[in-house]
């Protein structure tokens, strides 16, 4: 798929494979400045490690002009970006961050993010989403879009979204993923056991 995808949301999901094996499904969802979303790449690997993420990033970098990678803070991805020649901002998933702190800290974090959004500047991996157009901020604060897709694949036991092959998925965010689930990733659907 070609396009001006500058922002990529990445997630890894451990899945059961046929034959009792386990693997990791790495999903990369892209966004353009205009909010167009698409599955850019899906990789089935043995583990969520630096080499797997590095391979995924290089493949994406060759096809797209990436400026921001959103992920849940997995160390392997951060290490892969740091060790590569790829110059891209990182955004830590704020939803994951909030889950790891207590309620008082969460309130302060919300206040800090609110203040940062009122005066957008380039900052830490907590504020990198501010580099994108304001209307994309809700999509780039977390990697929930990619997590939803990974969960959809695992729970269905195939690459077919809820609603069946002739109807889009329940969520408008997942509807662009129909193309992948029906035509581009039959192998992954076959490998994931029910």
Coordinates of N, CA and C in Angstrom, one line a residue:
X1 N 0.8 -1.2 0.0 CA 0.0 0.0 0.0 C 0.9 1.2 0.0
X2 N 0.6 2.2 -0.8 CA 1.3 3.4 -0.9 C 0.5 4.5 -0.3
X3 N 1.1 5.6 0.1 CA 0.4 6.7 0.7 C 1.3 7.5 1.5
X4 N 0.8 8.7 1.9 CA 1.6 9.6 2.8 C 1.4 9.3 4.2
X5 N 1.8 8.0 4.7 CA 1.6 7.6 6.0 C 2.8 8.1 6.9
X6 N 2.6 9.1 7.7 CA 3.7 9.7 8.5 C 3.7 9.2 9.9
X7 N 2.5 8.7 10.3 CA 2.4 8.2 11.7 C 2.1 6.7 11.7
X8 N 2.7 6.0 12.6 CA 2.5 4.5 12.6 C 2.2 4.1 14.1
X9 N 1.2 3.3 14.3 CA 0.8 2.8 15.6 C 1.2 1.3 15.6
X10 N 2.0 0.9 16.5 CA 2.6 -0.5 16.5 C 2.1 -1.2 17.8
X11 N 1.8 -2.5 17.6 CA 1.6 -3.3 18.8 C 2.0 -4.8 18.5
X12 N 2.3 -5.5 19.5 CA 2.6 -6.9 19.4 C 1.6 -7.7 20.3
X13 N 1.2 -8.8 19.7 CA 0.2 -9.6 20.4 C 0.6 -11.1 20.4
X14 N 0.8 -11.7 21.5 CA 1.1 -13.1 21.6 C -0.1 -13.9 21.2
X15 N 0.1 -14.9 20.3 CA -1.0 -15.7 19.8 C -0.6 -17.2 19.8
X16 N -1.6 -18.0 19.9 CA -1.4 -19.5 19.8 C -1.4 -19.8 18.4
X17 N -0.5 -20.7 18.0 CA -0.4 -21.1 16.6 C -0.8 -22.6 16.5
X18 N -1.1 -23.0 15.3 CA -1.4 -24.5 15.2 C -0.2 -25.3 15.6
X19 N -0.5 -26.5 16.1 CA 0.6 -27.3 16.5 C 1.1 -27.0 17.9
X20 N 0.3 -26.2 18.6 CA 0.7 -25.9 20.0 C 1.8 -24.8 20.2
X21 N 2.3 -24.3 19.1 CA 3.3 -23.3 19.1 C 2.7 -21.9 19.5
X22 N 3.6 -21.0 19.9 CA 3.2 -19.6 20.1 C 4.0 -18.7 19.3
X23 N 3.5 -17.5 19.0 CA 4.2 -16.5 18.2 C 3.7 -15.1 18.6
X24 N 4.3 -14.2 18.0 CA 3.9 -12.8 18.2 C 3.4 -12.2 16.9
X25 N 2.3 -11.6 16.9 CA 1.8 -10.9 15.7 C 2.1 -9.4 15.9
X26 N 3.0 -8.8 15.1 CA 3.3 -7.4 15.1 C 2.4 -6.7 14.1
X27 N 1.7 -5.7 14.5 CA 0.8 -5.0 13.5 C 1.3 -3.5 13.5
X28 N 1.3 -3.0 12.3 CA 1.6 -1.6 12.1 C 0.5 -0.9 11.3
X29 N -0.2 0.0 12.0 CA -1.3 0.8 11.4 C -0.8 2.2 11.1
X30 N -1.1 2.6 9.9 CA -0.6 4.0 9.5 C -1.7 5.0 9.5
X31 N -1.3 6.2 9.7 CA -2.2 7.4 9.6 C -1.6 8.5 8.8
X32 N -2.4 9.1 8.0 CA -1.9 10.3 7.2 C -2.3 11.6 8.0
X33 N -1.8 12.7 7.5 CA -2.2 14.0 8.1 C -3.7 14.2 8.0
X34 N -4.4 13.6 7.0 CA -5.8 13.7 6.8 C -6.7 12.7 7.5
X35 N -6.0 11.9 8.3 CA -6.8 10.9 9.1 C -7.1 9.6 8.4
X36 N -6.5 9.4 7.2 CA -6.7 8.1 6.5 C -5.9 7.1 7.3
X37 N -6.6 5.9 7.5 CA -5.9 4.9 8.3 C -5.8 3.6 7.4
X38 N -4.7 2.9 7.6 CA -4.6 1.6 6.9 C -3.6 0.7 7.6
X39 N -3.8 -0.6 7.4 CA -2.8 -1.5 7.9 C -1.6 -1.5 6.9
X40 N -0.4 -1.1 7.5 CA 0.8 -1.0 6.7 C 1.5 -2.3 6.6
X41 N 1.6 -3.0 7.7 CA 2.3 -4.3 7.7 C 1.9 -5.1 8.9
X42 N 1.9 -6.4 8.7 CA 1.7 -7.4 9.7 C 2.8 -8.4 9.6
X43 N 3.4 -8.7 10.8 CA 4.5 -9.7 10.8 C 4.2 -10.7 11.9
X44 N 4.4 -12.0 11.6 CA 4.3 -13.0 12.5 C 5.7 -13.5 12.9
X45 N 6.1 -13.3 14.2 CA 7.5 -13.6 14.6 C 7.4 -14.6 15.8
X46 N 8.6 -15.1 16.1 CA 8.7 -16.0 17.3 C 8.6 -15.2 18.6
X47 N 9.1 -14.0 18.6 CA 9.1 -13.3 19.9 C 9.1 -11.8 19.6
X48 N 8.8 -11.0 20.6 CA 8.7 -9.5 20.5 C 10.1 -9.0 20.9
X49 N 11.0 -9.1 19.9 CA 12.4 -8.7 20.2 C 12.9 -7.6 19.3
X50 N 14.1 -7.1 19.6 CA 14.7 -6.0 18.9 C 14.8 -6.3 17.4
X51 N 15.2 -7.5 17.0 CA 15.4 -7.9 15.6 C 14.1 -7.8 14.9
X52 N 13.0 -8.3 15.5 CA 11.7 -8.3 14.8 C 11.2 -6.9 14.6
X53 N 11.3 -6.1 15.6 CA 10.9 -4.7 15.5 C 11.8 -3.9 14.5
X54 N 13.1 -4.2 14.5 CA 14.0 -3.5 13.6 C 13.6 -3.8 12.2
X55 N 13.3 -5.1 11.9 CA 12.9 -5.5 10.6 C 11.6 -4.8 10.1
X56 N 10.7 -4.8 11.0 CA 9.4 -4.1 10.7 C 9.6 -2.6 10.4
X57 N 10.4 -1.9 11.3 CA 10.7 -0.5 11.1 C 11.4 -0.2 9.8
X58 N 12.3 -1.0 9.4 CA 13.1 -0.8 8.2 C 12.1 -1.0 7.0
X59 N 11.3 -2.0 7.0 CA 10.3 -2.3 5.9 C 9.4 -1.1 5.8
X60 N 8.9 -0.5 6.9 CA 8.0 0.6 6.9 C 8.8 1.9 6.4
X61 N 10.0 2.1 6.9 CA 10.8 3.2 6.5 C 11.1 3.3 5.0
X62 N 11.3 2.2 4.4 CA 11.5 2.1 3.0 C 10.3 2.5 2.2
X63 N 9.1 2.3 2.7 CA 7.9 2.6 1.9 C 7.3 3.9 2.3
X64 N 7.5 4.4 3.5 CA 6.8 5.6 4.0 C 7.7 6.6 4.6
X65 N 7.3 7.8 4.7 CA 8.1 8.9 5.3 C 7.6 9.1 6.8
X66 N 8.0 8.1 7.6 CA 7.5 8.1 9.0 C 8.1 9.3 9.8
X67 N 7.3 9.9 10.6 CA 7.8 10.9 11.5 C 7.5 10.5 13.0
X68 N 6.5 9.6 13.2 CA 6.2 9.3 14.6 C 5.8 7.8 14.7
X69 N 6.3 7.1 15.7 CA 5.9 5.8 16.0 C 5.3 5.7 17.4
X70 N 4.0 5.2 17.5 CA 3.3 5.1 18.7 C 3.3 3.7 19.2
X71 N 3.7 3.4 20.4 CA 3.7 2.1 21.0 C 3.5 2.1 22.5
X72 N 3.3 0.9 23.0 CA 3.0 0.8 24.4 C 4.2 0.8 25.4
X73 N 5.4 1.2 24.9 CA 6.6 1.4 25.7 C 7.4 0.1 25.7
X74 N 7.2 -0.8 24.8 CA 8.0 -2.0 24.8 C 9.4 -1.7 24.5
X75 N 10.3 -2.2 25.4 CA 11.7 -1.9 25.3 C 12.4 -2.3 24.0
X76 N 11.9 -3.4 23.4 CA 12.5 -3.9 22.2 C 12.3 -2.9 21.1
X77 N 11.2 -2.3 21.0 CA 10.9 -1.3 19.9 C 11.8 -0.1 20.1
X78 N 11.9 0.4 21.4 CA 12.7 1.6 21.7 C 14.1 1.3 21.3
X79 N 14.6 0.1 21.7 CA 16.0 -0.2 21.4 C 16.2 -0.3 19.9
X80 N 15.3 -0.9 19.1 CA 15.4 -1.0 17.7 C 15.5 0.4 17.1
X81 N 14.7 1.3 17.5 CA 14.7 2.7 17.0 C 16.0 3.4 17.3
X82 N 16.5 3.2 18.6 CA 17.7 3.8 19.0 C 18.9 3.3 18.2
X83 N 18.9 2.0 17.9 CA 20.1 1.4 17.2 C 20.1 1.6 15.7
X84 N 18.9 2.0 15.2 CA 18.8 2.2 13.7 C 19.2 3.6 13.3
X85 N 19.3 3.8 12.0 CA 19.6 5.1 11.5 C 18.3 5.9 11.2
X86 N 17.1 5.3 11.6 CA 15.8 5.9 11.4 C 15.6 7.0 12.3
X87 N 15.4 8.2 11.8 CA 15.1 9.4 12.6 C 13.6 9.6 12.7
X88 N 13.0 9.1 13.8 CA 11.6 9.2 14.0 C 11.3 9.5 15.5
X89 N 10.3 10.3 15.7 CA 9.8 10.6 17.1 C 9.1 9.4 17.7
X90 N 9.1 9.2 19.0 CA 8.4 8.1 19.6 C 7.4 8.7 20.5
X91 N 6.2 8.0 20.6 CA 5.1 8.4 21.5 C 4.8 7.2 22.3
X92 N 4.9 7.3 23.6 CA 4.6 6.3 24.6 C 3.0 6.3 24.7
X93 N 2.4 5.2 24.7 CA 1.0 5.0 24.8 C 0.6 5.6 26.2
X94 N -0.2 6.6 26.2 CA -0.6 7.3 27.5 C -1.6 6.4 28.2
X95 N -2.4 5.6 27.5 CA -3.3 4.7 28.2 C -2.5 3.7 29.1
X96 N -1.5 3.1 28.5 CA -0.7 2.2 29.2 C 0.0 2.8 30.4
X97 N 0.5 4.0 30.2 CA 1.2 4.8 31.2 C 0.2 5.0 32.4
X98 N -1.0 5.5 32.1 CA -1.9 5.8 33.1 C -2.3 4.5 33.9
X99 N -2.4 3.4 33.2 CA -2.7 2.1 33.9 C -1.6 1.7 35.0
X100 N -0.4 2.2 34.8 CA 0.7 1.8 35.7 C 0.9 2.8 36.9
X101 N 0.1 3.8 36.9 CA 0.3 4.8 38.0 C -1.0 4.8 38.9
X102 N -0.9 5.3 40.1 CA -2.1 5.4 40.9 C -2.9 6.6 40.5
X103 N -4.1 6.7 41.1 CA -5.1 7.7 40.7 C -4.6 9.1 40.8
X104 N -3.9 9.5 41.9 CA -3.4 10.8 42.1 C -2.4 11.2 41.0
X105 N -1.6 10.3 40.7 CA -0.6 10.6 39.6 C -1.3 10.7 38.3
X106 N -2.3 9.9 38.1 CA -3.1 10.0 36.8 C -3.7 11.3 36.6
X107 N -4.3 11.9 37.7 CA -4.9 13.2 37.7 C -3.9 14.3 37.3
X108 N -2.7 14.2 37.9 CA -1.6 15.1 37.6 C -1.2 15.0 36.2
X109 N -1.1 13.7 35.7 CA -0.7 13.5 34.3 C -1.7 14.1 33.4
X110 N -2.9 13.9 33.6 CA -4.0 14.5 32.8 C -3.9 16.0 32.7
X111 N -3.6 16.6 33.9 CA -3.4 18.1 33.9 C -2.2 18.5 33.1
X112 N -1.1 17.8 33.3 CA 0.1 18.1 32.5 C -0.1 18.0 31.0
X113 N -0.8 16.9 30.6 CA -1.1 16.8 29.2 C -2.0 17.8 28.6
X114 N -3.0 18.2 29.5 CA -3.9 19.3 29.1 C -3.1 20.6 28.8
X115 N -2.2 20.9 29.8 CA -1.4 22.1 29.6 C -0.5 22.0 28.4
X116 N 0.1 20.9 28.2 CA 1.0 20.7 27.0 C 0.3 20.9 25.7
X117 N -1.0 20.4 25.6 CA -1.8 20.5 24.4 C -2.2 21.9 24.1
X118 N -2.2 22.8 25.2 CA -2.6 24.2 24.9 C -1.5 25.0 24.3
X119 N -0.2 24.5 24.4 CA 0.9 25.1 23.8 C 1.8 24.0 23.2
X120 N 1.4 23.4 22.1 CA 2.2 22.3 21.5 C 3.6 22.6 21.2
X121 N 4.5 21.8 21.7 CA 5.9 21.9 21.4 C 6.5 20.5 21.3
X122 N 7.6 20.4 20.6 CA 8.3 19.1 20.6 C 8.8 18.7 21.9
X123 N 8.6 17.5 22.4 CA 9.0 17.2 23.7 C 9.4 15.7 23.9
X124 N 9.1 15.2 25.0 CA 9.5 13.8 25.4 C 8.6 12.9 24.6
X125 N 8.9 11.5 24.8 CA 8.0 10.5 24.2 C 6.6 10.6 24.7
X126 N 6.3 11.3 25.8 CA 4.9 11.5 26.3 C 4.2 12.5 25.5
X127 N 4.9 13.4 24.8 CA 4.2 14.5 24.1 C 4.5 14.5 22.6
X128 N 5.1 13.5 22.0 CA 5.4 13.5 20.6 C 4.2 13.6 19.7
X129 N 3.0 13.1 20.2 CA 1.8 13.2 19.4 C 1.5 14.7 19.0
X130 N 2.0 15.6 19.8 CA 1.7 17.0 19.5 C 2.3 17.5 18.2
X131 N 3.2 16.7 17.6 CA 3.8 17.0 16.3 C 2.8 16.9 15.1
X132 N 1.8 16.1 15.4 CA 0.7 15.8 14.3 C -0.4 16.9 14.4
X133 N -1.2 16.9 13.3 CA -2.3 17.8 13.4 C -3.2 17.5 14.5
X134 N -3.8 18.5 15.1 CA -4.6 18.4 16.3 C -5.7 17.3 16.2
X135 N -6.4 17.2 15.1 CA -7.4 16.3 14.9 C -7.0 14.8 15.0
X136 N -5.7 14.6 14.9 CA -5.1 13.2 15.0 C -4.7 12.9 16.4
X137 N -4.6 13.8 17.3 CA -4.1 13.6 18.7 C -4.8 12.5 19.4
X138 N -6.1 12.4 19.3 CA -6.8 11.2 20.0 C -6.3 9.9 19.5
X139 N -6.0 9.8 18.3 CA -5.5 8.5 17.7 C -4.1 8.2 18.0
X140 N -3.3 9.2 18.2 CA -1.8 9.1 18.4 C -1.4 9.1 19.8
X141 N -2.3 9.3 20.8 CA -1.9 9.3 22.2 C -1.7 7.9 22.7
X142 N -2.2 6.9 22.0 CA -2.1 5.5 22.5 C -2.0 4.6 21.3
X143 N -1.7 3.3 21.6 CA -1.6 2.3 20.5 C -2.9 1.4 20.6
X144 N -4.0 1.9 21.1 CA -5.2 1.1 21.3 C -5.8 0.7 19.9
X145 N -5.6 1.5 18.9 CA -6.1 1.1 17.5 C -5.4 -0.2 17.1
X146 N -4.1 -0.3 17.3 CA -3.4 -1.6 16.9 C -3.8 -2.7 17.9
X147 N -3.9 -2.4 19.1 CA -4.3 -3.5 20.1 C -5.7 -4.0 19.8
X148 N -6.6 -3.2 19.4 CA -7.9 -3.6 19.0 C -7.9 -4.6 17.8
X149 N -7.1 -4.2 16.9 CA -7.0 -5.1 15.7 C -6.3 -6.4 16.1
X150 N -5.3 -6.4 16.9 CA -4.7 -7.7 17.3 C -5.6 -8.5 18.1
X151 N -6.4 -7.9 19.0 CA -7.4 -8.7 19.7 C -8.5 -9.2 18.8
X152 N -8.9 -8.5 17.8 CA -9.9 -8.9 16.9 C -9.4 -10.2 16.2
X153 N -8.2 -10.2 15.7 CA -7.6 -11.3 15.0 C -7.6 -12.5 15.9
X154 N -7.1 -12.3 17.2 CA -6.9 -13.5 18.1 C -8.3 -14.0 18.5
X155 N -9.2 -13.2 18.8 CA -10.5 -13.6 19.4 C -11.4 -14.3 18.3
X156 N -11.2 -13.9 17.0 CA -12.0 -14.6 16.0 C -11.3 -15.8 15.5
X157 N -10.1 -16.1 15.8 CA -9.4 -17.2 15.3 C -9.1 -17.2 13.8
X158 N -9.4 -16.1 13.2 CA -9.1 -15.9 11.8 C -8.9 -14.4 11.6
X159 N -8.7 -14.1 10.3 CA -8.5 -12.7 9.9 C -9.8 -12.1 9.5
X160 N -11.0 -12.6 9.9 CA -12.3 -12.0 9.4 C -12.8 -11.2 10.6
X161 N -13.2 -10.0 10.3 CA -13.7 -9.1 11.4 C -15.1 -9.5 11.8
X162 N -15.6 -8.9 13.0 CA -17.0 -9.2 13.3 C -17.9 -8.7 12.2
X163 N -19.0 -9.4 12.0 CA -19.9 -9.0 11.0 C -19.7 -9.8 9.7
X164 N -18.7 -10.6 9.7 CA -18.5 -11.5 8.5 C -17.8 -10.8 7.4
X165 N -17.5 -11.6 6.3 CA -16.7 -11.1 5.2 C -17.3 -10.1 4.4
X166 N -18.7 -10.0 4.4 CA -19.3 -9.1 3.5 C -19.7 -7.8 4.2
X167 N -19.5 -7.7 5.5 CA -19.8 -6.5 6.2 C -18.6 -6.0 7.0
X168 N -18.5 -4.6 7.1 CA -17.4 -4.1 7.9 C -17.5 -4.4 9.4
X169 N -16.4 -4.3 10.1 CA -16.4 -4.5 11.6 C -17.3 -3.6 12.3
X170 N -17.5 -3.9 13.6 CA -18.4 -3.0 14.4 C -17.9 -1.6 14.5
X171 N -16.6 -1.4 14.8 CA -16.0 -0.1 15.0 C -15.6 0.6 13.7
X172 N -16.0 1.9 13.6 CA -15.5 2.6 12.4 C -14.0 2.6 12.3
X173 N -13.3 2.5 13.5 CA -11.8 2.5 13.4 C -11.3 1.2 12.8
X174 N -12.1 0.1 12.9 CA -11.6 -1.1 12.4 C -12.1 -1.4 10.9
X175 N -13.0 -0.6 10.4 CA -13.5 -0.8 9.0 C -12.4 -0.8 8.0
X176 N -11.4 0.1 8.1 CA -10.3 0.1 7.1 C -9.5 -1.2 7.1
X177 N -9.6 -2.0 8.1 CA -8.8 -3.2 8.3 C -9.4 -4.4 7.5
X178 N -10.6 -4.2 7.0 CA -11.3 -5.3 6.2 C -10.4 -5.8 5.1
X179 N -9.7 -4.9 4.4 CA -8.9 -5.3 3.2 C -7.8 -6.3 3.7
X180 N -7.2 -6.0 4.8 CA -6.2 -6.9 5.3 C -6.8 -8.2 5.7
X181 N -7.8 -8.2 6.4 CA -8.4 -9.4 7.0 C -9.0 -10.3 5.9
X182 N -9.4 -9.8 4.8 CA -10.0 -10.6 3.8 C -9.0 -11.0 2.7
X183 N -8.1 -10.2 2.3 CA -7.2 -10.5 1.2 C -5.8 -10.6 1.4
X184 N -5.3 -9.9 2.4 CA -3.8 -9.7 2.6 C -3.2 -10.6 3.6
X185 N -4.0 -11.2 4.5 CA -3.4 -11.9 5.6 C -4.0 -13.3 5.9
X186 N -4.4 -14.0 4.8 CA -5.0 -15.3 5.0 C -4.1 -16.3 5.8
X187 N -2.8 -16.2 5.6 CA -1.8 -17.1 6.2 C -1.9 -16.9 7.7
X188 N -1.9 -15.6 8.2 CA -2.0 -15.4 9.6 C -3.3 -16.0 10.2
X189 N -4.4 -15.8 9.5 CA -5.6 -16.3 9.9 C -5.6 -17.8 10.0
X190 N -4.9 -18.5 9.1 CA -4.8 -19.9 9.1 C -3.9 -20.4 10.3
X191 N -2.9 -19.6 10.6 CA -2.0 -20.1 11.7 C -2.5 -19.9 13.1
X192 N -3.4 -18.9 13.2 CA -3.9 -18.6 14.6 C -5.0 -19.6 14.9
X193 N -4.8 -20.4 15.9 CA -5.8 -21.4 16.2 C -7.0 -20.8 17.0
X194 N -8.1 -21.5 16.9 CA -9.3 -21.1 17.5 C -9.3 -21.4 19.0

